[in-house]
Short mmCIF file of C-alpha atoms and ligand atoms in Angstrom, two decimals:
data_model
loop_
_atom_site.label_atom_id
_atom_site.label_comp_id
_atom_site.label_asym_id
_atom_site.label_seq_id
_atom_site.Cartn_x
_atom_site.Cartn_y
_atom_site.Cartn_z
CA MET A 1028 14.95 24.03 -2.15
CA GLN A 1029 18.45 23.41 -0.47
CA TYR A 1030 18.76 22.57 4.04
CA PHE A 1031 21.59 23.71 5.46
CA VAL A 1032 21.86 23.39 9.99
CA THR A 1033 23.80 26.83 10.60
CA THR A 1034 26.29 27.95 13.83
CA ASP A 1035 27.16 30.94 12.92
CA ALA A 1036 26.66 34.62 14.31
CA LEU A 1037 23.19 36.13 12.79
CA ALA A 1038 24.96 39.53 12.58
CA SER A 1039 27.89 38.12 10.21
CA GLN A 1040 25.65 35.52 8.37
CA ALA A 1041 26.67 36.47 4.51
CA THR A 1042 22.35 35.17 3.41
CA ASP A 1043 18.98 36.85 0.82
CA CYS A 1044 17.58 37.37 4.25
CA LEU A 1045 17.38 36.65 8.05
CA VAL A 1046 13.59 35.31 9.53
CA VAL A 1047 13.65 35.76 13.23
CA ALA A 1048 9.52 35.85 15.19
CA VAL A 1049 8.03 38.15 17.34
CA TYR A 1050 5.34 36.77 19.42
CA GLN A 1051 2.24 38.91 20.31
CA ASP A 1052 1.73 41.36 22.68
CA GLY A 1053 5.17 42.48 20.52
CA GLU A 1054 7.19 40.63 21.76
CA MET A 1055 10.80 39.52 20.49
CA SER A 1056 12.48 36.07 19.99
CA PRO A 1057 16.27 35.62 22.16
CA ALA A 1058 16.47 35.96 18.20
CA ALA A 1059 14.57 38.61 17.40
CA ALA A 1060 15.82 40.55 20.25
CA GLN A 1061 19.38 40.17 19.30
CA LEU A 1062 19.05 41.81 15.73
CA ASP A 1063 17.98 43.93 16.85
CA GLU A 1064 20.58 44.96 19.47
CA ASP A 1065 22.96 44.33 15.81
CA THR A 1066 20.84 47.19 14.47
CA ARG A 1067 20.37 49.97 17.13
CA GLY A 1068 17.14 49.16 17.42
CA ALA A 1069 15.45 48.55 14.71
CA VAL A 1070 13.60 45.81 15.41
CA GLN A 1071 11.75 47.54 18.37
CA ARG A 1072 11.36 50.61 16.36
CA VAL A 1073 8.92 48.74 13.60
CA ILE A 1074 7.38 46.74 16.81
CA ASP A 1075 7.30 50.05 18.87
CA GLY A 1076 5.35 51.62 15.36
CA GLY A 1077 2.75 48.68 14.99
CA ASP A 1078 3.93 47.69 12.20
CA ILE A 1079 3.95 43.87 13.43
CA THR A 1080 1.75 42.66 16.15
CA GLY A 1081 3.19 38.87 15.90
CA LYS A 1082 0.13 37.41 14.85
CA PRO A 1083 0.56 33.87 13.60
CA GLY A 1084 1.56 33.87 10.25
CA GLN A 1085 1.90 38.03 9.78
CA THR A 1086 5.06 39.16 7.99
CA LEU A 1087 7.47 42.51 7.59
CA PHE A 1088 10.61 42.93 5.65
CA LEU A 1089 13.20 44.96 6.64
CA HIS A 1090 16.14 45.86 4.52
CA HIS A 1091 19.41 46.94 3.91
CA LEU A 1092 20.23 48.01 7.84
CA ASP A 1093 22.67 48.96 9.72
CA GLY A 1094 24.98 46.39 11.85
CA ILE A 1095 24.58 43.36 10.24
CA GLU A 1096 25.52 41.28 6.31
CA SER A 1097 22.13 40.57 5.24
CA PRO A 1098 20.12 42.90 2.91
CA ARG A 1099 17.02 41.61 4.94
CA ILE A 1100 15.06 40.42 6.92
CA LEU A 1101 12.18 38.88 7.85
CA LEU A 1102 10.41 39.74 10.73
CA LEU A 1103 7.54 36.30 11.81
CA GLY A 1104 4.56 36.27 13.95
CA ILE A 1105 4.89 33.29 15.52
CA GLY A 1106 1.07 34.26 18.09
CA LYS A 1107 1.68 34.02 21.85
CA LYS A 1108 4.78 34.26 24.09
CA GLY A 1109 4.62 31.09 25.74
CA LYS A 1110 1.30 29.72 24.40
CA THR A 1111 2.50 29.75 20.29
CA THR A 1112 0.72 26.04 18.93
CA GLU A 1113 1.07 23.62 16.05
CA ASN A 1114 -1.25 25.26 14.02
CA ASP A 1115 0.74 28.94 15.08
CA PHE A 1116 3.80 26.58 13.78
CA ASN A 1117 2.36 25.84 10.50
CA THR A 1118 0.52 28.05 9.54
CA ALA A 1119 3.80 31.06 10.73
CA THR A 1120 6.86 28.53 9.08
CA THR A 1121 3.94 28.14 5.48
CA ALA A 1122 3.80 32.17 5.69
CA MET A 1123 7.18 32.52 6.05
CA ALA A 1124 8.70 30.27 2.33
CA GLN A 1125 5.49 32.09 0.24
CA ALA A 1126 6.96 35.07 1.16
CA LEU A 1127 10.81 35.03 1.08
CA ASN A 1128 10.06 33.25 -2.37
CA GLU A 1129 8.07 35.86 -3.66
CA SER A 1130 10.81 38.00 -1.87
CA GLY A 1131 13.33 37.82 -4.29
CA ALA A 1132 15.87 36.51 -1.13
CA GLN A 1133 17.47 33.28 -2.78
CA SER A 1134 18.35 32.16 0.23
CA ALA A 1135 17.96 32.85 4.51
CA VAL A 1136 18.59 31.66 7.38
CA CYS A 1137 15.67 30.96 9.84
CA CYS A 1138 16.23 30.65 13.61
CA LEU A 1139 12.96 29.24 15.12
CA ALA A 1140 14.50 25.98 16.95
CA GLU A 1141 14.00 28.69 19.33
CA ILE A 1142 10.49 29.26 19.79
CA GLU A 1143 8.73 28.23 22.72
CA LEU A 1144 6.21 25.68 21.64
CA GLY A 1145 4.45 22.98 24.00
CA SER A 1146 6.94 20.93 24.83
CA ARG A 1147 8.21 20.01 20.83
CA SER A 1148 12.16 19.37 20.73
CA GLY A 1149 14.94 22.54 18.45
CA ALA A 1150 14.61 18.95 16.15
CA TRP A 1151 10.46 19.28 15.43
CA LYS A 1152 10.60 23.03 14.50
CA VAL A 1153 13.32 22.01 12.37
CA ARG A 1154 12.16 19.89 10.91
CA GLN A 1155 8.63 21.27 10.51
CA THR A 1156 9.47 24.29 9.09
CA ALA A 1157 11.48 22.35 6.07
CA LEU A 1158 7.74 19.76 5.45
CA ASN A 1159 6.10 23.45 5.84
CA THR A 1160 8.88 24.52 3.19
CA GLU A 1161 8.50 21.82 0.42
CA THR A 1162 4.86 22.12 0.96
CA ALA A 1163 4.53 26.15 1.30
CA LEU A 1164 6.18 25.66 -2.41
CA TYR A 1165 4.27 23.36 -4.51
CA ARG A 1166 2.17 24.25 -7.06
CA TYR A 1167 -0.32 22.46 -8.73
CA THR A 1168 0.73 23.33 -13.15
CA HIS A 1169 0.39 20.90 -14.93
CA THR A 1170 -3.21 21.50 -16.56
CA LYS A 1171 -2.50 25.40 -16.38
CA SER A 1172 -1.94 26.68 -20.03
CA GLU A 1173 -0.29 29.36 -18.94
CA ASN A 1174 3.39 29.37 -15.71
CA LYS A 1175 4.65 31.75 -14.79
CA PRO A 1176 7.53 31.39 -12.63
CA ILE A 1177 9.06 32.98 -9.84
CA GLU A 1178 12.09 34.90 -11.65
CA LYS A 1179 13.79 34.70 -8.34
CA PRO A 1180 12.86 31.72 -6.12
CA LEU A 1181 13.55 30.57 -2.45
CA ASN A 1182 16.51 27.88 -2.98
CA THR A 1183 18.98 27.69 0.12
CA LEU A 1184 17.43 27.35 4.39
CA SER A 1185 20.08 27.28 6.07
CA PHE A 1186 18.18 27.01 9.86
CA VAL A 1187 20.41 28.15 12.98
CA GLY A 1188 21.28 25.61 16.25
CA GLU A 1189 23.85 24.93 19.04
CA GLU A 1190 26.93 23.01 17.90
CA THR A 1191 25.02 19.86 20.22
CA ASP A 1192 22.11 20.50 18.13
CA THR A 1193 23.73 20.02 14.44
CA ALA A 1194 23.18 15.87 14.13
CA ALA A 1195 19.47 15.63 14.63
CA PHE A 1196 18.51 18.85 13.27
CA GLY A 1197 20.55 17.65 10.40
CA GLN A 1198 18.15 14.75 10.08
CA ALA A 1199 15.24 16.20 10.91
CA VAL A 1200 15.79 18.74 8.12
CA ASP A 1201 16.46 15.14 5.96
CA GLN A 1202 13.60 13.43 7.40
CA GLY A 1203 11.09 17.07 7.08
CA ALA A 1204 11.85 17.63 3.06
CA ALA A 1205 11.53 13.96 2.67
CA ILE A 1206 8.47 14.12 4.10
CA GLY A 1207 7.14 17.14 2.67
CA ARG A 1208 8.29 16.24 -1.19
CA GLY A 1209 6.63 12.67 -0.46
CA MET A 1210 2.93 14.66 0.16
CA ASN A 1211 3.74 17.27 -2.69
CA LEU A 1212 3.72 14.23 -5.22
CA ALA A 1213 0.63 12.74 -3.14
CA ARG A 1214 -0.75 16.27 -4.14
CA GLU A 1215 -0.40 16.20 -7.69
CA LEU A 1216 -1.65 12.88 -7.48
CA GLY A 1217 -4.81 13.79 -6.68
CA ASN A 1218 -5.10 17.29 -7.70
CA LEU A 1219 -5.15 15.26 -11.10
CA PRO A 1220 -8.68 15.32 -12.58
CA GLY A 1221 -10.12 12.02 -13.54
CA ASN A 1222 -9.19 11.94 -17.39
CA ILE A 1223 -5.75 12.30 -16.64
CA CYS A 1224 -5.17 9.72 -13.10
CA THR A 1225 -6.67 6.94 -15.20
CA PRO A 1226 -5.84 3.54 -12.90
CA THR A 1227 -2.71 3.39 -15.88
CA TYR A 1228 -1.37 6.53 -15.39
CA LEU A 1229 -1.27 5.85 -11.54
CA ALA A 1230 0.57 1.91 -12.28
CA GLU A 1231 2.46 4.82 -14.50
CA GLN A 1232 3.75 5.87 -11.17
CA ALA A 1233 4.63 2.98 -9.63
CA VAL A 1234 6.71 2.28 -12.62
CA SER A 1235 7.46 5.27 -12.54
CA LEU A 1236 8.90 4.98 -8.84
CA GLY A 1237 10.52 1.55 -9.08
CA GLU A 1238 12.54 3.39 -12.19
CA ARG A 1239 13.85 5.96 -9.76
CA PHE A 1240 14.66 4.05 -6.33
CA ASP A 1241 16.58 0.39 -6.83
CA SER A 1242 15.07 -0.24 -3.91
CA VAL A 1243 11.86 -0.03 -5.15
CA THR A 1244 10.85 -2.80 -7.16
CA THR A 1245 7.76 -2.66 -8.89
CA THR A 1246 4.54 -4.99 -10.69
CA VAL A 1247 1.92 -3.78 -11.92
CA LEU A 1248 -1.43 -6.67 -12.24
CA ASP A 1249 -4.16 -6.24 -15.38
CA GLU A 1250 -7.56 -7.35 -15.00
CA ALA A 1251 -6.68 -11.04 -16.25
CA GLN A 1252 -4.39 -10.92 -13.87
CA MET A 1253 -7.21 -10.55 -11.19
CA GLU A 1254 -9.16 -12.80 -12.87
CA GLU A 1255 -6.60 -14.94 -12.19
CA LEU A 1256 -6.59 -14.37 -8.76
CA GLY A 1257 -10.29 -14.08 -8.07
CA MET A 1258 -11.14 -11.47 -7.72
CA GLY A 1259 -13.97 -10.83 -8.48
CA SER A 1260 -15.36 -8.08 -6.49
CA LEU A 1261 -12.09 -5.50 -7.85
CA LEU A 1262 -12.93 -5.91 -10.98
CA SER A 1263 -17.00 -5.81 -10.60
CA VAL A 1264 -15.83 -2.34 -9.52
CA SER A 1265 -14.34 -1.44 -12.59
CA ARG A 1266 -16.45 -3.88 -15.30
CA GLY A 1267 -18.84 -0.43 -15.00
CA SER A 1268 -15.92 1.68 -16.43
CA ARG A 1269 -14.14 1.96 -19.97
CA GLU A 1270 -10.35 1.93 -18.58
CA PRO A 1271 -9.25 -1.36 -17.10
CA ALA A 1272 -7.99 -1.89 -13.15
CA LYS A 1273 -4.66 -2.16 -12.22
CA LEU A 1274 -2.60 -3.72 -8.52
CA MET A 1275 0.42 -2.86 -8.68
CA THR A 1276 2.87 -3.99 -5.77
CA MET A 1277 5.43 -1.31 -5.19
CA GLU A 1278 7.89 -3.51 -2.75
CA TYR A 1279 10.43 -1.00 -0.62
CA LYS A 1280 13.72 -3.24 0.61
CA GLY A 1281 15.95 -1.44 3.76
CA GLY A 1282 14.84 -4.21 6.24
CA GLY A 1283 16.91 -6.96 5.54
CA ASP A 1284 14.47 -9.57 5.86
CA ALA A 1285 12.51 -8.58 8.08
CA LYS A 1286 8.71 -8.81 7.75
CA PRO A 1287 6.82 -5.36 5.81
CA VAL A 1288 4.27 -3.11 6.72
CA VAL A 1289 2.22 -3.97 3.80
CA LEU A 1290 -0.14 -0.26 2.96
CA VAL A 1291 -2.59 -0.28 1.14
CA GLY A 1292 -4.49 2.52 -0.40
CA LYS A 1293 -7.41 3.03 -2.27
CA GLY A 1294 -7.03 3.92 -5.87
CA LEU A 1295 -10.27 5.01 -7.21
CA THR A 1296 -9.48 7.95 -10.04
CA PHE A 1297 -13.05 8.62 -10.07
CA ASP A 1298 -16.76 8.23 -7.89
CA ALA A 1299 -20.17 8.79 -9.44
CA GLY A 1300 -21.39 6.27 -7.34
CA GLY A 1301 -22.40 3.91 -10.47
CA ILE A 1302 -25.33 2.99 -11.15
CA SER A 1303 -25.91 4.72 -7.03
CA LEU A 1304 -25.33 7.80 -8.93
CA LYS A 1305 -23.56 10.52 -6.58
CA PRO A 1306 -25.97 13.75 -6.79
CA ALA A 1307 -24.01 16.32 -9.62
CA PRO A 1308 -23.01 19.54 -6.54
CA GLY A 1309 -19.80 19.16 -5.78
CA MET A 1310 -18.95 15.40 -7.51
CA ASP A 1311 -16.16 16.67 -9.56
CA GLU A 1312 -14.65 15.91 -5.29
CA MET A 1313 -14.37 12.42 -6.04
CA LYS A 1314 -11.54 12.45 -8.46
CA TYR A 1315 -10.29 12.90 -5.40
CA ASP A 1316 -11.32 8.64 -3.96
CA MET A 1317 -7.76 8.07 -5.50
CA CYS A 1318 -5.72 9.59 -2.49
CA GLY A 1319 -5.54 7.02 -0.55
CA SER A 1320 -2.87 5.59 -2.89
CA ALA A 1321 -1.45 8.90 -3.02
CA SER A 1322 -0.52 8.66 0.41
CA VAL A 1323 1.42 5.96 -0.16
CA PHE A 1324 3.20 6.62 -2.76
CA GLY A 1325 4.00 9.64 -0.77
CA THR A 1326 4.71 7.53 2.05
CA ILE A 1327 7.06 5.73 -0.41
CA GLN A 1328 8.84 7.40 -2.29
CA THR A 1329 10.22 9.66 1.32
CA VAL A 1330 10.99 6.18 2.45
CA ALA A 1331 12.74 5.59 -0.55
CA GLU A 1332 14.44 8.65 -0.02
CA LEU A 1333 15.63 8.03 2.78
CA GLY A 1334 16.69 4.50 2.60
CA LEU A 1335 14.71 3.67 5.67
CA PRO A 1336 15.93 0.49 7.36
CA ILE A 1337 12.51 -0.98 7.07
CA ASN A 1338 10.86 -3.30 4.60
CA VAL A 1339 7.33 -2.04 2.86
CA VAL A 1340 4.41 -3.22 0.80
CA GLY A 1341 1.93 -0.16 -0.89
CA VAL A 1342 -0.37 -2.58 -2.89
CA VAL A 1343 -2.65 -0.62 -4.90
CA PRO A 1344 -6.15 -1.92 -6.08
CA SER A 1345 -7.35 0.76 -8.75
CA SER A 1346 -9.95 1.65 -10.42
CA GLU A 1347 -12.89 4.20 -11.52
CA ASN A 1348 -16.88 3.49 -9.95
CA LEU A 1349 -19.17 4.49 -12.77
CA PRO A 1350 -22.75 3.93 -14.37
CA ASP A 1351 -22.91 1.93 -17.17
CA GLY A 1352 -25.44 -1.13 -19.36
CA ASP A 1353 -21.97 -3.13 -17.53
CA ALA A 1354 -22.16 -1.84 -14.40
CA ASN A 1355 -22.65 -3.53 -10.66
CA LYS A 1356 -26.43 -3.36 -10.14
CA PRO A 1357 -27.71 -3.03 -6.53
CA GLY A 1358 -28.76 -6.06 -5.78
CA ASP A 1359 -25.87 -7.87 -7.57
CA ILE A 1360 -23.43 -10.39 -5.70
CA VAL A 1361 -20.17 -10.61 -6.25
CA THR A 1362 -17.45 -12.98 -4.59
CA SER A 1363 -14.06 -11.77 -3.05
CA MET A 1364 -11.23 -12.85 -3.66
CA ALA A 1365 -11.50 -15.30 0.26
CA GLY A 1366 -14.23 -16.65 -0.87
CA LYS A 1367 -16.60 -14.71 0.74
CA THR A 1368 -20.21 -13.87 -0.75
CA ILE A 1369 -20.78 -9.64 -0.61
CA GLU A 1370 -24.32 -8.91 -1.52
CA ILE A 1371 -23.70 -5.81 -3.73
CA LEU A 1372 -26.39 -2.56 -2.15
CA ASN A 1373 -25.41 0.05 -1.96
CA THR A 1374 -22.24 0.73 -6.15
CA ASP A 1375 -21.75 3.39 -4.22
CA ALA A 1376 -20.02 1.67 -1.38
CA GLU A 1377 -17.26 0.42 -3.19
CA GLY A 1378 -14.09 1.17 -1.65
CA ARG A 1379 -14.33 -1.55 0.50
CA LEU A 1380 -15.50 -3.50 -2.22
CA ILE A 1381 -12.18 -2.91 -4.40
CA LEU A 1382 -9.83 -3.11 -1.24
CA CYS A 1383 -10.76 -6.29 0.45
CA ASP A 1384 -9.15 -8.27 -2.26
CA ALA A 1385 -6.48 -5.88 -1.76
CA LEU A 1386 -6.81 -6.66 1.71
CA THR A 1387 -6.45 -10.80 1.42
CA TYR A 1388 -3.82 -10.12 -2.01
CA SER A 1389 -1.97 -8.12 0.65
CA GLU A 1390 -1.36 -12.36 2.83
CA ARG A 1391 1.81 -13.27 0.11
CA PHE A 1392 4.02 -10.43 1.60
CA ASP A 1393 2.93 -11.98 5.12
CA PRO A 1394 2.77 -8.14 6.81
CA ASP A 1395 4.02 -7.51 9.64
CA THR A 1396 1.15 -4.66 9.80
CA VAL A 1397 -1.02 -4.25 7.32
CA ILE A 1398 -2.68 -0.87 7.15
CA ASP A 1399 -5.22 0.35 4.30
CA ILE A 1400 -5.93 3.81 3.53
CA ALA A 1401 -9.01 5.26 2.28
CA THR A 1402 -11.95 7.55 1.01
CA LEU A 1403 -13.74 5.21 2.64
CA THR A 1404 -17.57 6.92 3.76
CA GLY A 1405 -19.05 10.50 4.33
CA ALA A 1406 -20.32 9.70 7.21
CA VAL A 1407 -16.18 10.11 8.42
CA ILE A 1408 -17.39 13.69 7.11
CA VAL A 1409 -19.79 14.01 10.06
CA ALA A 1410 -17.83 12.31 12.83
CA LEU A 1411 -14.77 13.89 12.92
CA GLY A 1412 -14.60 16.81 10.11
CA SER A 1413 -11.36 17.34 7.65
CA VAL A 1414 -8.77 17.75 11.33
CA THR A 1415 -8.37 14.35 12.25
CA THR A 1416 -8.25 11.31 10.20
CA GLY A 1417 -10.06 8.04 11.44
CA LEU A 1418 -9.06 5.03 12.70
CA MET A 1419 -9.77 1.89 12.91
CA ALA A 1420 -8.06 -1.34 14.43
CA ASN A 1421 -8.31 -5.22 14.61
CA ASN A 1422 -5.58 -5.09 17.61
CA GLN A 1423 -5.13 -1.45 19.60
CA THR A 1424 -0.94 -1.47 19.95
CA LEU A 1425 -1.16 -1.14 16.76
CA ALA A 1426 -3.82 1.57 16.57
CA ASP A 1427 -2.52 3.13 20.01
CA SER A 1428 1.19 3.48 17.83
CA LEU A 1429 -0.60 5.00 15.00
CA ILE A 1430 -2.24 7.81 17.82
CA LYS A 1431 0.87 8.11 18.99
CA ALA A 1432 2.51 8.45 15.06
CA GLY A 1433 -0.77 11.17 14.54
CA ASN A 1434 0.21 13.06 18.02
CA ASP A 1435 4.41 13.19 17.69
CA SER A 1436 3.67 14.43 13.54
CA TYR A 1437 0.56 16.64 14.19
CA ASP A 1438 -1.15 14.92 11.32
CA ARG A 1439 -3.37 12.85 13.84
CA THR A 1440 -6.11 10.24 13.91
CA TRP A 1441 -9.22 9.29 16.20
CA GLN A 1442 -10.06 6.23 16.64
CA LEU A 1443 -13.19 5.07 16.12
CA PRO A 1444 -14.54 1.26 17.99
CA ILE A 1445 -15.17 -2.58 15.81
CA TRP A 1446 -17.28 -3.99 18.06
CA ASP A 1447 -19.10 -7.02 17.15
CA ASP A 1448 -21.97 -5.96 18.26
CA TYR A 1449 -22.75 -3.83 15.00
CA GLN A 1450 -21.09 -6.61 12.56
CA GLN A 1451 -24.96 -7.88 12.04
CA GLN A 1452 -25.66 -4.48 10.48
CA LEU A 1453 -23.44 -6.42 7.27
CA ASP A 1454 -26.41 -9.12 7.02
CA SER A 1455 -27.45 -9.74 4.33
CA ASN A 1456 -30.19 -12.75 3.15
CA PHE A 1457 -28.58 -13.58 0.25
CA ALA A 1458 -25.00 -13.83 0.75
CA ASP A 1459 -22.22 -13.77 3.75
CA MET A 1460 -22.46 -10.03 3.56
CA ALA A 1461 -23.83 -6.93 2.61
CA ASN A 1462 -22.06 -4.21 1.28
CA VAL A 1463 -23.54 -1.11 3.35
CA GLY A 1464 -24.55 -1.65 6.83
CA GLY A 1465 -27.74 0.65 7.26
CA LYS A 1466 -27.34 4.67 7.72
CA GLU A 1467 -26.14 4.46 11.05
CA ALA A 1468 -22.33 4.04 12.15
CA GLY A 1469 -21.61 4.37 8.37
CA SER A 1470 -18.13 5.06 8.78
CA VAL A 1471 -17.97 1.99 11.70
CA THR A 1472 -19.45 -0.25 9.11
CA ALA A 1473 -16.70 0.51 6.55
CA GLY A 1474 -14.08 -1.27 9.12
CA CYS A 1475 -16.26 -3.82 10.12
CA PHE A 1476 -16.66 -4.81 6.36
CA LEU A 1477 -12.91 -4.47 5.83
CA SER A 1478 -12.35 -6.43 9.17
CA ARG A 1479 -14.41 -9.18 7.49
CA PHE A 1480 -10.70 -10.03 4.44
CA THR A 1481 -8.04 -8.64 7.28
CA GLU A 1482 -8.70 -11.75 10.53
CA LYS A 1483 -5.07 -12.66 9.41
CA PHE A 1484 -3.36 -9.98 10.29
CA ASN A 1485 -2.27 -7.21 12.12
CA TRP A 1486 -4.68 -3.98 9.89
CA ALA A 1487 -5.58 -0.88 11.29
CA HIS A 1488 -8.08 1.41 8.20
CA LEU A 1489 -7.48 5.27 8.59
CA ASP A 1490 -10.07 6.25 6.27
CA ILE A 1491 -9.04 10.04 5.38
CA ALA A 1492 -11.94 11.13 3.15
CA GLY A 1493 -12.13 13.72 5.37
CA THR A 1494 -8.38 14.86 5.77
CA ALA A 1495 -7.49 13.45 1.72
CA TRP A 1496 -8.61 16.99 0.86
CA ASN A 1497 -9.53 20.76 1.28
CA SER A 1498 -12.73 22.27 -0.29
CA GLY A 1499 -13.74 25.44 -1.20
CA LYS A 1500 -11.96 28.44 -2.42
CA ALA A 1501 -8.47 26.24 -1.44
CA LYS A 1502 -9.73 23.38 -2.84
CA GLY A 1503 -6.71 21.06 -3.61
CA ALA A 1504 -4.93 18.11 -2.04
CA THR A 1505 -3.09 18.20 1.28
CA GLY A 1506 -1.13 15.10 1.05
CA ARG A 1507 -2.20 13.79 4.48
CA PRO A 1508 -0.84 11.48 5.84
CA VAL A 1509 1.70 11.24 4.86
CA PRO A 1510 3.26 12.29 7.73
CA LEU A 1511 1.64 10.21 9.97
CA LEU A 1512 3.31 7.05 8.41
CA VAL A 1513 6.25 7.84 7.65
CA GLN A 1514 5.79 9.19 11.21
CA PHE A 1515 4.66 5.37 12.40
CA LEU A 1516 8.00 2.97 10.70
CA LEU A 1517 10.12 5.87 12.37
CA ASN A 1518 8.77 5.30 15.30
CA LYS A 1519 9.09 1.25 14.81
CA ILE A 1520 12.22 1.27 13.50
CA GLU A 1521 13.34 3.37 15.79
CA ALA A 1522 11.60 0.45 18.49
CA GLN A 1523 13.49 -1.66 17.44
CA GLY A 1524 16.16 -0.19 18.08
N1 LIG B 1728 -15.60 7.93 -2.09
C1 LIG B 1728 -16.70 7.59 -1.15
C2 LIG B 1728 -17.20 8.01 -0.19
C3 LIG B 1728 -16.89 9.82 0.02
C4 LIG B 1728 -17.53 10.60 -0.14
C5 LIG B 1728 -15.00 10.57 -0.15
C6 LIG B 1728 -17.84 11.85 0.06
C7 LIG B 1728 -15.60 12.37 0.60
C8 LIG B 1728 -16.93 12.61 0.50
C9 LIG B 1728 -17.09 5.93 -1.19
O1 LIG B 1728 -16.82 5.50 -2.24
C10 LIG B 1728 -18.61 6.84 -1.06
O2 LIG B 1728 -19.15 7.08 -2.06
N2 LIG B 1728 -19.25 6.18 0.89
C11 LIG B 1728 -20.41 5.60 1.25
C12 LIG B 1728 -20.62 4.51 0.78
C13 LIG B 1728 -21.69 4.76 1.35
C14 LIG B 1728 -23.28 4.11 0.19
C15 LIG B 1728 -22.58 3.48 1.82
C16 LIG B 1728 -20.66 6.85 1.48
O3 LIG B 1728 -19.67 7.47 2.00
O4 LIG B 1728 -21.86 7.52 1.06
MN1 LIG B 1729 -18.38 5.67 -3.32
ZN1 LIG B 1730 -15.27 5.85 -3.48
#
């Protein structure tokens, strides 16, 4: 997809389709009203006829109208005037992209920056539309034997703005499209089945990112090298699997000598629970247990595409968690890279076992900030559902920045406490700590466990178990929290001036 910004009048646009919004209750957006005038009332007539009510995501094509150059108009429902929400806007622009892609129109010009949307700027709406267009056109095809490509897919989308908007809108389309593509990379990796997307496969993806971008340097550690580093906790999870574990680092350099932001992504390519085996229903969804790592790949790709002036390191510990004669057993005690011993009371709490060694490993990058992203606990879904990502941090300024980035990008996060009061739940009679903290506050005690390996740096933990994928009929990875992470980096760059 290519994106442009245009200042030309709608009626004279040489494009396959013009997209304008219609509000609920039949009101027209300014651009729709302009087209209505250009076409001698064609828009008002279909509104009067009840063909479109303005419900968010509703679409109606009008063809070959006198008075305008374009052979098509797409009327897009955008919700109640002045009350359009971000969700309405996302629904509408996603529907727009899908409708255009299937309409035969290969190019389109849209007028959506003018929609009233709380305090969101025109550039925000342009960015979000580009992002939603990229993600709307993603199709999973990798393991389908029949893939009918669309004959005339949408390939060009332009945004109408004033002369004074062009610079901001231009940057907005670049960012939105790059974030959308980053999300699609994360979705694709998430959607791939566990027998294709193995730790070795993820390592190949890391190598390929390094090959695609001069600014990205990838290294892959194998089990022998991890053994050398003393990563006894991570390796204990991998021992129950025939797929060798990998630890990838992707170093993006765009910020000179500045300390990097380190993103650590859980890369469990399949989590059966190990000897503490999970129940069968829905277990297929544990192929998504590498979505934290997928968001790191997506973020690194986005940052590299945009060439952002910042240093970012992606660290991905990757393993399977399976039951096996050599797997961890409840009661086993392992020694982490930090030297702390861990009593494994539940082999299904494996994410923290691989993350703790990856977090210790992150110290070597002398980080400004470390953020881990993990599908860590079912409990976070109980607490927050699939709307928002759970956030825990050892530094409130960092937590506040992530909350702000979540609101800015509308890929939101909500903080949970990791107060000392909870730490005692991890007490063990036989090791420095247990890997589980009982049934109360499961997401918090998981965060508390990680906090014991992050004392040397500013750290935040994002539990994305509820937000990384959708279940049910629309089963599929969401690409979250790539928008949140990229926004965090963009805000950080802006703050540094
Ligand atoms: N990958 C799971 C967490 C998970 C569960 C994510 C369901 C999404 C949906 C993680 O490894 C896990 O199994 N966590 C356990 C921890 C428990 C044993 C303390 C859980 O949440 O049940
Ligand atoms: Mn598990
Ligand atoms: Zn897991």
